[in-house]
Amino acid sequence: MNERMDEARAPGGASASTDPASSGLLSRVRAVLGAHRLATAIGAGVIGLLLLGGGALAVGAATRTPPAPARVAAAAASTPTAEPRPSPDAVAAAVALRTCSVADLAADPRLAALQAQVVNAGTGEVLFDRGGSTPSRTASVMKVLTSAAALAVLGPDYRATTTVVKGAEPGTAVLVGGGDVTLSRTPSGDEGVYPGAAHLDDLAAQVRAAWDADPSNPPLTRLVLDASYFGGEEWQPSWNLKERDDGYMSNIAALMVDGDRDDPFSNTSFRSDDPVGRAGQAFADELGGIGTIERGTAPAGAAQLGAVSSPTVAQLVDKALVVSDNTVAEMLARLVAIETGAGNSFDAINAGVLQGLAGYGVDTSGIVIVDGSGLSDDNAVPPAYLTRLFQKIAAREGQLGVLLDGLPVAGERGSLSYDDRFTGDNAVADGQVIAKTGWIDTGYTLAGVIHAADGTTLTFAIYALGDVSDDAKQAIDTLATGFYRCGAQLSNR
């Protein structure tokens, strides 16, 4: 029987038949048909919800009717997979905007071709950079590298020793230079330019006492000068000879007195072209009775007659940095080259000093070291190397605290306390800029540590290179003061 036709004949779901048996049967049929229609409607709704985006499970849960396996499979196949959302850790941290600009100060024409870099010493972040990775001449800032290498290779307590031994010929003594350029011809008790220096009169007294103690010795009449501890040329070919005439640099020899100054009490004093001869004559005068002075070498295993030693490396570093003593810096560089086995000439300095710097863990790629003082235009060190090395100096790593303590301080110590440095508005940074100065004909430089106004420790290097004049120093000081004022907010724009 067609269900729809039956329902048409009996509106309201009542049967027209009065037969009890028929009536019961029809009731049961209607119940079955009603349940079937309900199930069909629910199934159709579930399928529709699945097609609309996977709501079948909600309907199934609401009706307590578990979906058929086929329907679950169809739902899984048709439900789109959502892209995973990034966790908070995956979102890049916001970069702080630094707003303090020194662009106008860096554009000062007195700085000529500017190279500079500033680093936040605490975080290592580069705050400011103008050609910081380009190796260039450093002027006397080179003394920072020389001093750091000397502290690493020689140690702060090392002393260079000058000796006198008995010569091979009767009546002969040999004065043997050990690289001490500070040995002084001034009387003991007087202090020349080198605090703590050894004195020739002390050495001569030792020699006379030892010589006279042996009655078999003939009179001492001959002095041999042995300066073989240093080799090669005494004057670096790239240096301008006016540096010697103006009193800033001596020839470099293993035997000399008072840095070969005419005036042993003046930092700036004319130097000769024969430092070994000057030292030999001064010692002969102290000994007395010497009729012959000549060059030579000491015989192997000769008996020692006397010895005196230089100030410590720590004292020499202080002298090299605070007043920028060129001769002492060359002494340190040469002793480093010898101690590392690189050699004893100018040609060995690059390998020796770089070996000494290697232990600090700062990349030395591209660095060229021609001398220990920085007088040569051929030296090449990027400002970026200095900012990284000064991070370690500021932290007093190894023996570098000795170097930090030897640096000039703005308005307070050494070459940064002169009356043309950190004056006027720049005096606000007095005591807070601790740095090495540099000056040659083709550039002015400054590099070191700044304790900024906001409490941040900065390391920095500034090179003003090219056609520069003396007023470049003031432009450098003004830029460094700008770094001091900005601190951690220093902008690279």
Coordinates of C-alpha atoms in Angstrom, one line a residue:
M1 CA 0.0 0.0 0.0
N2 CA 1.3 3.5 -0.8
E3 CA 1.8 5.3 2.5
R4 CA 0.9 8.7 1.0
M5 CA -2.3 7.4 -0.5
D6 CA -3.3 5.9 2.8
E7 CA -2.6 9.2 4.6
A8 CA -4.8 11.0 2.0
R9 CA -7.7 8.8 2.7
A10 CA -7.4 9.2 6.4
P11 CA -6.8 12.8 7.3
G12 CA -5.4 13.4 10.8
G13 CA -3.8 9.9 10.9
A14 CA -7.2 8.2 11.8
S15 CA -8.3 5.0 9.9
A16 CA -11.7 5.0 8.2
S17 CA -12.0 1.2 8.9
T18 CA -13.9 0.1 11.9
D19 CA -12.3 -3.4 12.0
P20 CA -10.4 -3.7 15.3
A21 CA -7.8 -5.9 13.8
S22 CA -7.3 -3.6 10.9
S23 CA -7.3 -0.6 13.2
G24 CA -4.4 -2.1 15.3
L25 CA -2.4 -3.0 12.3
L26 CA -2.8 0.4 10.8
S27 CA -1.7 2.0 14.1
R28 CA 1.4 0.0 14.1
V29 CA 2.1 0.8 10.5
R30 CA 1.7 4.5 11.1
A31 CA 4.1 4.3 14.1
V32 CA 6.7 2.6 12.0
L33 CA 6.3 5.1 9.1
G34 CA 6.5 8.1 11.6
A35 CA 9.7 6.8 13.1
H36 CA 11.2 6.2 9.6
R37 CA 10.3 9.7 8.5
L38 CA 12.0 11.2 11.7
A39 CA 15.1 9.1 11.2
T40 CA 15.3 10.2 7.5
A41 CA 14.9 13.9 8.5
I42 CA 17.7 13.6 11.1
G43 CA 20.0 11.9 8.7
A44 CA 19.4 14.5 6.0
G45 CA 20.1 17.3 8.6
V46 CA 23.3 15.6 9.7
I47 CA 24.6 15.3 6.1
G48 CA 23.7 18.9 5.4
L49 CA 25.6 20.1 8.5
L50 CA 28.6 18.0 7.5
L51 CA 28.6 19.6 4.1
L52 CA 28.4 23.0 5.7
G53 CA 31.6 22.6 7.6
G54 CA 31.7 19.7 10.0
G55 CA 28.9 20.3 12.5
A56 CA 27.8 16.7 12.5
L57 CA 29.5 15.8 15.7
A58 CA 27.6 18.5 17.5
V59 CA 24.3 17.2 16.2
G60 CA 25.2 13.6 17.0
A61 CA 26.1 14.6 20.5
A62 CA 22.9 16.5 21.0
T63 CA 20.7 13.7 19.7
R64 CA 22.8 10.9 21.4
T65 CA 22.8 9.2 18.0
P66 CA 26.3 8.1 17.0
P67 CA 27.2 8.8 13.4
A68 CA 27.7 5.9 11.1
P69 CA 31.3 5.0 10.3
A70 CA 30.8 6.1 6.7
R71 CA 29.5 9.4 7.8
V72 CA 32.5 10.0 10.1
A73 CA 34.9 9.2 7.3
A74 CA 33.1 11.5 5.0
A75 CA 33.2 14.3 7.6
A76 CA 37.0 13.8 8.1
A77 CA 37.6 13.9 4.4
S78 CA 35.5 17.0 3.8
T79 CA 36.5 19.1 6.8
P80 CA 39.3 21.7 6.0
T81 CA 42.5 21.6 8.1
A82 CA 43.1 24.9 9.9
E83 CA 46.6 26.4 9.7
P84 CA 48.4 26.3 13.2
R85 CA 48.6 29.7 14.8
P86 CA 52.1 30.9 15.8
S87 CA 53.0 30.7 19.4
P88 CA 54.0 33.9 21.2
D89 CA 57.7 32.8 21.2
A90 CA 57.7 32.7 17.4
V91 CA 56.8 36.4 17.0
A92 CA 59.9 38.5 16.5
A93 CA 60.8 40.7 19.4
A94 CA 60.2 44.4 18.8
V95 CA 63.4 46.4 18.1
A96 CA 63.7 49.4 20.4
L97 CA 63.8 52.7 18.5
R98 CA 66.9 54.7 19.3
T99 CA 66.1 58.4 18.9
C100 CA 69.3 60.4 19.9
S101 CA 71.1 61.5 16.7
V102 CA 74.6 62.8 16.3
A103 CA 74.3 63.1 12.5
D104 CA 75.1 66.8 12.5
L105 CA 78.2 66.3 14.7
A106 CA 79.4 63.4 12.4
A107 CA 79.0 65.7 9.4
D108 CA 81.5 68.3 10.7
P109 CA 83.9 69.0 7.8
R110 CA 86.8 69.1 10.3
L111 CA 86.5 65.3 10.6
A112 CA 87.4 65.0 6.9
A113 CA 86.9 61.3 5.9
L114 CA 85.2 60.0 9.1
Q115 CA 85.3 56.4 10.2
A116 CA 83.7 55.5 13.5
Q117 CA 81.9 52.9 15.5
V118 CA 80.1 52.8 18.9
V119 CA 79.1 49.7 20.7
N120 CA 77.0 49.1 23.8
A121 CA 79.6 47.4 25.9
G122 CA 77.0 45.5 27.9
T123 CA 75.0 44.1 25.1
G124 CA 77.4 44.1 22.2
E125 CA 74.9 46.0 20.0
V126 CA 76.5 48.3 17.4
L127 CA 74.7 51.7 18.0
F128 CA 76.6 53.8 15.5
D129 CA 78.7 52.9 12.4
R130 CA 80.4 54.9 9.7
G131 CA 82.9 52.7 7.8
G132 CA 83.6 50.7 11.0
S133 CA 84.7 47.6 9.2
T134 CA 87.3 49.3 6.9
P135 CA 90.9 48.8 8.1
S136 CA 92.7 52.2 8.2
R137 CA 95.6 54.0 9.8
T138 CA 95.3 54.4 13.5
A139 CA 97.9 56.9 14.5
S140 CA 98.9 56.4 18.2
V141 CA 95.8 54.4 18.9
M142 CA 98.0 51.6 17.6
K143 CA 99.6 51.7 21.1
V144 CA 96.5 50.0 22.5
L145 CA 97.1 46.9 20.4
T146 CA 100.8 47.0 21.2
S147 CA 100.1 47.2 24.9
A148 CA 97.5 44.5 24.9
A149 CA 99.9 42.2 23.1
A150 CA 102.7 43.0 25.6
L151 CA 100.5 42.3 28.6
A152 CA 99.5 38.9 27.0
V153 CA 102.9 37.8 25.9
L154 CA 105.3 39.3 28.4
G155 CA 103.0 39.9 31.4
P156 CA 102.8 43.0 33.5
D157 CA 105.8 42.2 35.6
Y158 CA 108.4 41.5 32.8
R159 CA 111.5 43.7 32.8
A160 CA 114.1 44.1 30.1
T161 CA 117.7 43.8 31.4
T162 CA 120.9 45.5 30.4
T163 CA 124.1 43.6 31.3
V164 CA 127.8 44.0 31.2
V165 CA 130.0 40.9 30.7
K166 CA 133.7 40.3 30.4
G167 CA 135.1 40.7 26.9
A168 CA 137.2 38.2 25.0
E169 CA 140.2 40.5 25.0
P170 CA 142.1 41.6 28.1
G171 CA 140.9 44.8 29.6
T172 CA 137.6 44.6 27.8
A173 CA 134.0 44.8 29.0
V174 CA 130.9 44.4 26.8
L175 CA 127.8 46.5 27.3
V176 CA 124.9 44.3 26.2
G177 CA 121.6 45.9 25.4
G178 CA 118.5 44.0 26.3
G179 CA 116.0 46.3 24.6
D180 CA 115.6 48.8 27.5
V181 CA 115.1 52.2 25.9
T182 CA 114.5 53.8 29.4
L183 CA 118.0 53.2 30.8
S184 CA 119.1 56.6 32.0
R185 CA 122.3 58.5 32.1
T186 CA 120.9 60.8 34.8
P187 CA 122.3 60.3 38.3
S188 CA 120.6 57.7 40.5
G189 CA 118.0 59.5 42.6
D190 CA 117.1 61.8 39.8
E191 CA 114.1 60.9 37.7
G192 CA 114.0 61.7 34.0
V193 CA 111.1 61.1 31.7
Y194 CA 110.9 57.4 32.7
P195 CA 109.8 56.7 36.3
G196 CA 111.6 53.7 37.8
A197 CA 114.3 53.6 35.1
A198 CA 117.6 52.0 35.8
H199 CA 120.7 54.2 35.8
L200 CA 124.1 53.9 34.2
D201 CA 126.0 55.1 37.3
D202 CA 124.5 52.1 39.2
L203 CA 125.6 49.7 36.4
A204 CA 129.1 51.2 36.2
A205 CA 129.6 50.9 40.0
Q206 CA 128.7 47.2 39.8
V207 CA 131.2 46.7 36.9
R208 CA 134.0 48.5 38.7
A209 CA 133.4 46.5 41.9
A210 CA 133.4 43.2 40.0
W211 CA 136.4 44.1 37.9
D212 CA 138.5 45.3 40.8
A213 CA 137.7 42.2 42.9
D214 CA 139.8 40.1 40.6
P215 CA 143.5 41.2 40.9
S216 CA 144.4 39.3 37.8
N217 CA 142.4 41.7 35.6
P218 CA 144.4 44.3 33.7
P219 CA 143.1 47.9 33.6
L220 CA 139.7 48.2 32.0
T221 CA 140.3 50.3 28.9
R222 CA 138.1 49.0 26.2
L223 CA 134.3 48.9 25.8
V224 CA 132.4 46.9 23.3
L225 CA 128.7 47.8 22.5
D226 CA 126.4 44.8 21.8
A227 CA 123.0 45.9 20.4
S228 CA 122.4 42.7 18.5
Y229 CA 119.2 41.9 20.5
F230 CA 117.3 44.0 17.9
G231 CA 118.0 43.4 14.2
G232 CA 117.2 45.1 10.9
E233 CA 116.8 48.8 10.3
E234 CA 116.7 51.2 13.1
W235 CA 114.3 53.6 11.3
Q236 CA 111.0 52.4 9.8
P237 CA 111.1 53.5 6.2
S238 CA 107.5 54.7 6.2
W239 CA 108.2 57.2 9.1
N240 CA 108.7 60.9 8.4
L241 CA 112.2 61.9 9.5
K242 CA 110.8 65.1 11.0
E243 CA 109.4 62.9 13.8
R244 CA 113.0 62.4 15.0
D245 CA 114.0 66.0 14.4
D246 CA 110.9 67.3 16.2
G247 CA 111.7 65.0 19.2
Y248 CA 108.8 62.5 19.0
M249 CA 110.7 59.4 17.9
S250 CA 114.1 57.8 18.2
N251 CA 115.9 55.3 16.0
I252 CA 115.0 51.9 17.5
A253 CA 117.9 50.0 19.0
A254 CA 118.4 47.5 21.8
L255 CA 120.8 49.8 23.5
M256 CA 120.1 53.4 24.2
V257 CA 119.6 55.9 27.1
D258 CA 116.7 58.1 27.9
G259 CA 114.9 57.2 24.7
D260 CA 117.9 58.8 23.0
R261 CA 116.7 62.3 24.0
D262 CA 119.0 65.3 24.0
D263 CA 117.2 66.3 27.2
P264 CA 116.5 63.3 29.4
F265 CA 113.9 65.3 31.4
S266 CA 111.7 66.4 28.5
N267 CA 109.2 64.1 26.8
T268 CA 109.7 66.0 23.5
S269 CA 113.4 66.4 22.7
F270 CA 115.6 66.0 19.6
R271 CA 116.9 62.5 19.0
S272 CA 120.1 61.5 17.3
D273 CA 120.9 59.2 14.4
D274 CA 123.1 57.0 16.7
P275 CA 121.4 56.0 19.9
V276 CA 123.9 53.1 20.5
G277 CA 126.9 55.5 20.3
R278 CA 125.3 58.0 22.7
A279 CA 124.6 55.2 25.2
G280 CA 128.2 53.8 24.9
Q281 CA 129.8 57.2 25.4
A282 CA 127.6 57.8 28.5
F283 CA 128.6 54.5 30.0
A284 CA 132.3 55.0 29.2
D285 CA 132.1 58.3 31.0
E286 CA 130.7 56.6 34.1
L287 CA 133.3 53.9 34.1
G288 CA 136.3 56.1 33.5
G289 CA 139.6 55.0 31.9
I290 CA 138.0 53.8 28.7
G291 CA 140.2 54.6 25.7
T292 CA 138.4 52.6 23.0
I293 CA 134.7 52.2 22.2
E294 CA 133.6 49.9 19.4
R295 CA 130.6 47.7 18.2
G296 CA 130.6 44.0 18.5
T297 CA 129.0 41.0 20.3
A298 CA 129.5 39.4 23.7
P299 CA 131.4 36.1 23.8
A300 CA 129.3 33.1 24.6
G301 CA 129.3 32.2 28.3
A302 CA 131.1 35.3 29.4
A303 CA 131.2 36.2 33.1
Q304 CA 128.7 38.8 34.1
L305 CA 130.0 42.0 35.7
G306 CA 126.7 43.8 36.3
A307 CA 123.0 44.1 35.4
V308 CA 120.2 46.5 35.7
S309 CA 116.5 46.2 34.7
S310 CA 113.9 48.4 33.2
P311 CA 110.5 49.4 34.8
T312 CA 107.9 46.7 34.5
V313 CA 105.7 46.2 31.4
A314 CA 102.8 47.6 33.4
Q315 CA 104.8 50.8 34.0
L316 CA 105.9 50.9 30.4
V317 CA 102.3 50.5 29.2
D318 CA 101.3 53.4 31.3
K319 CA 104.0 55.6 29.8
A320 CA 103.2 54.5 26.3
L321 CA 99.6 55.3 26.7
V322 CA 99.3 58.3 29.0
V323 CA 101.8 60.6 27.1
S324 CA 101.9 58.5 23.9
D325 CA 105.6 57.7 24.1
N326 CA 106.6 56.3 20.7
T327 CA 109.9 54.8 21.6
V328 CA 108.5 52.8 24.5
A329 CA 105.8 51.5 22.3
E330 CA 108.4 50.3 19.8
M331 CA 110.3 48.7 22.6
L332 CA 107.2 46.7 23.7
A333 CA 106.4 45.7 20.1
R334 CA 109.9 44.4 19.5
L335 CA 110.1 42.5 22.7
V336 CA 106.7 40.9 21.9
A337 CA 108.0 39.8 18.4
I338 CA 111.1 38.3 20.0
E339 CA 109.2 36.5 22.8
T340 CA 106.8 34.9 20.3
G341 CA 109.6 33.8 18.0
A342 CA 108.5 36.0 15.2
G343 CA 111.9 37.7 14.9
N344 CA 113.7 40.8 16.2
S345 CA 113.1 43.4 13.3
F346 CA 110.4 45.7 12.1
D347 CA 109.3 42.9 9.7
A348 CA 108.5 40.6 12.7
I349 CA 106.2 43.0 14.5
N350 CA 103.0 42.2 12.6
A351 CA 103.2 38.5 13.3
G352 CA 104.3 39.0 16.9
V353 CA 101.7 41.4 17.9
L354 CA 98.9 39.6 16.1
Q355 CA 100.0 36.4 17.9
G356 CA 99.8 38.3 21.2
L357 CA 96.3 39.6 20.4
A358 CA 95.0 36.2 19.4
G359 CA 94.2 35.1 22.9
Y360 CA 91.6 37.9 23.4
G361 CA 89.3 36.2 20.9
V362 CA 88.6 39.2 18.7
D363 CA 88.9 38.7 15.0
T364 CA 92.0 40.3 13.6
S365 CA 91.2 39.8 9.9
G366 CA 92.4 42.6 7.7
I367 CA 94.7 44.1 10.3
V368 CA 98.2 45.2 9.3
I369 CA 100.7 46.2 11.9
V370 CA 103.8 48.0 10.6
D371 CA 105.1 49.4 13.9
G372 CA 104.2 49.5 17.6
S373 CA 103.7 53.3 17.8
G374 CA 101.3 54.0 15.0
L375 CA 103.5 56.6 13.2
S376 CA 103.2 54.7 9.9
D377 CA 100.5 55.5 7.4
D378 CA 100.7 51.8 6.4
N379 CA 99.1 50.5 9.6
A380 CA 95.5 49.2 9.0
V381 CA 93.0 48.5 11.8
P382 CA 89.2 48.7 11.5
P383 CA 87.4 50.8 14.1
A384 CA 85.3 47.7 14.7
Y385 CA 88.3 45.8 16.0
L386 CA 88.9 48.5 18.6
T387 CA 85.3 48.6 19.8
R388 CA 85.4 44.9 20.4
L389 CA 88.8 44.9 22.1
F390 CA 87.8 47.8 24.3
Q391 CA 84.8 45.7 25.5
K392 CA 87.3 43.3 27.0
I393 CA 89.5 46.2 28.3
A394 CA 86.4 47.7 30.0
A395 CA 85.7 44.4 31.6
R396 CA 89.3 44.1 32.7
E397 CA 89.7 40.7 31.1
G398 CA 93.1 39.0 31.8
Q399 CA 95.7 41.7 32.4
L400 CA 93.8 44.3 30.4
G401 CA 92.9 46.3 33.6
V402 CA 96.5 47.5 33.5
L403 CA 95.8 49.0 30.1
L404 CA 92.5 50.6 31.2
D405 CA 94.3 52.2 34.1
G406 CA 97.0 53.6 31.8
L407 CA 94.7 55.4 29.4
P408 CA 94.2 59.2 29.3
V409 CA 91.0 60.5 31.0
A410 CA 89.1 63.6 29.7
G411 CA 89.9 66.6 31.8
E412 CA 91.9 64.6 34.3
R413 CA 94.9 62.6 33.0
G414 CA 97.4 62.5 30.2
S415 CA 96.9 63.7 26.6
L416 CA 93.1 64.2 27.2
S417 CA 93.8 66.6 30.1
Y418 CA 95.6 69.2 27.9
D419 CA 94.1 72.6 27.5
D420 CA 92.9 71.9 24.0
R421 CA 90.9 68.7 24.8
F422 CA 87.3 68.4 26.1
T423 CA 86.8 72.2 26.7
G424 CA 83.7 74.3 26.7
D425 CA 80.5 72.4 26.3
N426 CA 82.5 69.2 25.9
A427 CA 83.7 69.5 29.5
V428 CA 80.5 67.8 30.5
A429 CA 82.2 64.5 29.6
D430 CA 85.2 65.1 31.8
G431 CA 86.2 62.0 33.7
Q432 CA 83.8 59.9 31.6
V433 CA 85.8 59.5 28.4
I434 CA 88.8 57.1 28.9
A435 CA 90.6 56.8 25.6
K436 CA 93.8 56.8 23.6
T437 CA 94.6 59.8 21.4
G438 CA 96.3 59.6 18.1
W439 CA 97.8 62.1 15.7
I440 CA 99.9 61.9 12.5
D441 CA 100.0 64.2 9.5
T442 CA 97.2 62.4 7.8
G443 CA 94.8 61.7 10.6
Y444 CA 93.5 62.3 14.2
T445 CA 92.1 59.4 16.1
L446 CA 90.5 58.6 19.5
A447 CA 89.3 55.2 20.8
G448 CA 88.3 53.9 24.2
V449 CA 85.5 53.7 26.7
I450 CA 82.7 56.2 27.5
H451 CA 80.6 56.0 30.7
A452 CA 77.5 57.7 29.2
A453 CA 75.2 60.1 31.0
D454 CA 72.5 57.4 31.2
G455 CA 74.8 54.9 32.9
T456 CA 75.5 52.9 29.8
T457 CA 79.1 51.9 29.1
L458 CA 80.0 52.5 25.5
T459 CA 83.1 51.5 23.5
F460 CA 84.1 53.6 20.6
A461 CA 86.6 54.5 17.9
I462 CA 86.8 57.7 15.8
Y463 CA 89.1 58.2 12.9
A464 CA 89.3 61.6 11.2
L465 CA 91.5 60.9 8.1
G466 CA 92.8 62.8 5.2
D467 CA 93.4 66.5 4.9
V468 CA 93.0 67.4 8.6
S469 CA 94.3 70.2 10.8
D470 CA 94.7 70.6 14.5
D471 CA 91.0 71.6 15.0
A472 CA 90.0 68.0 14.1
K473 CA 90.7 67.2 17.8
Q474 CA 87.9 69.5 18.9
A475 CA 85.5 68.0 16.3
I476 CA 86.4 64.5 17.6
D477 CA 85.9 65.6 21.2
T478 CA 82.5 67.0 20.3
L479 CA 81.4 63.8 18.6
A480 CA 82.6 61.7 21.5
T481 CA 80.6 64.1 23.9
G482 CA 77.5 63.5 21.7
F483 CA 78.0 59.7 22.2
Y484 CA 78.2 60.5 26.0
R485 CA 75.0 62.4 26.0
C486 CA 73.0 59.9 24.0
G487 CA 74.2 56.7 25.7
A488 CA 72.0 53.7 24.9
Q489 CA 69.6 55.9 22.8
L490 CA 72.3 56.7 20.3
S491 CA 70.8 56.5 16.8
N492 CA 72.7 55.3 13.7
R493 CA 70.8 57.8 11.5

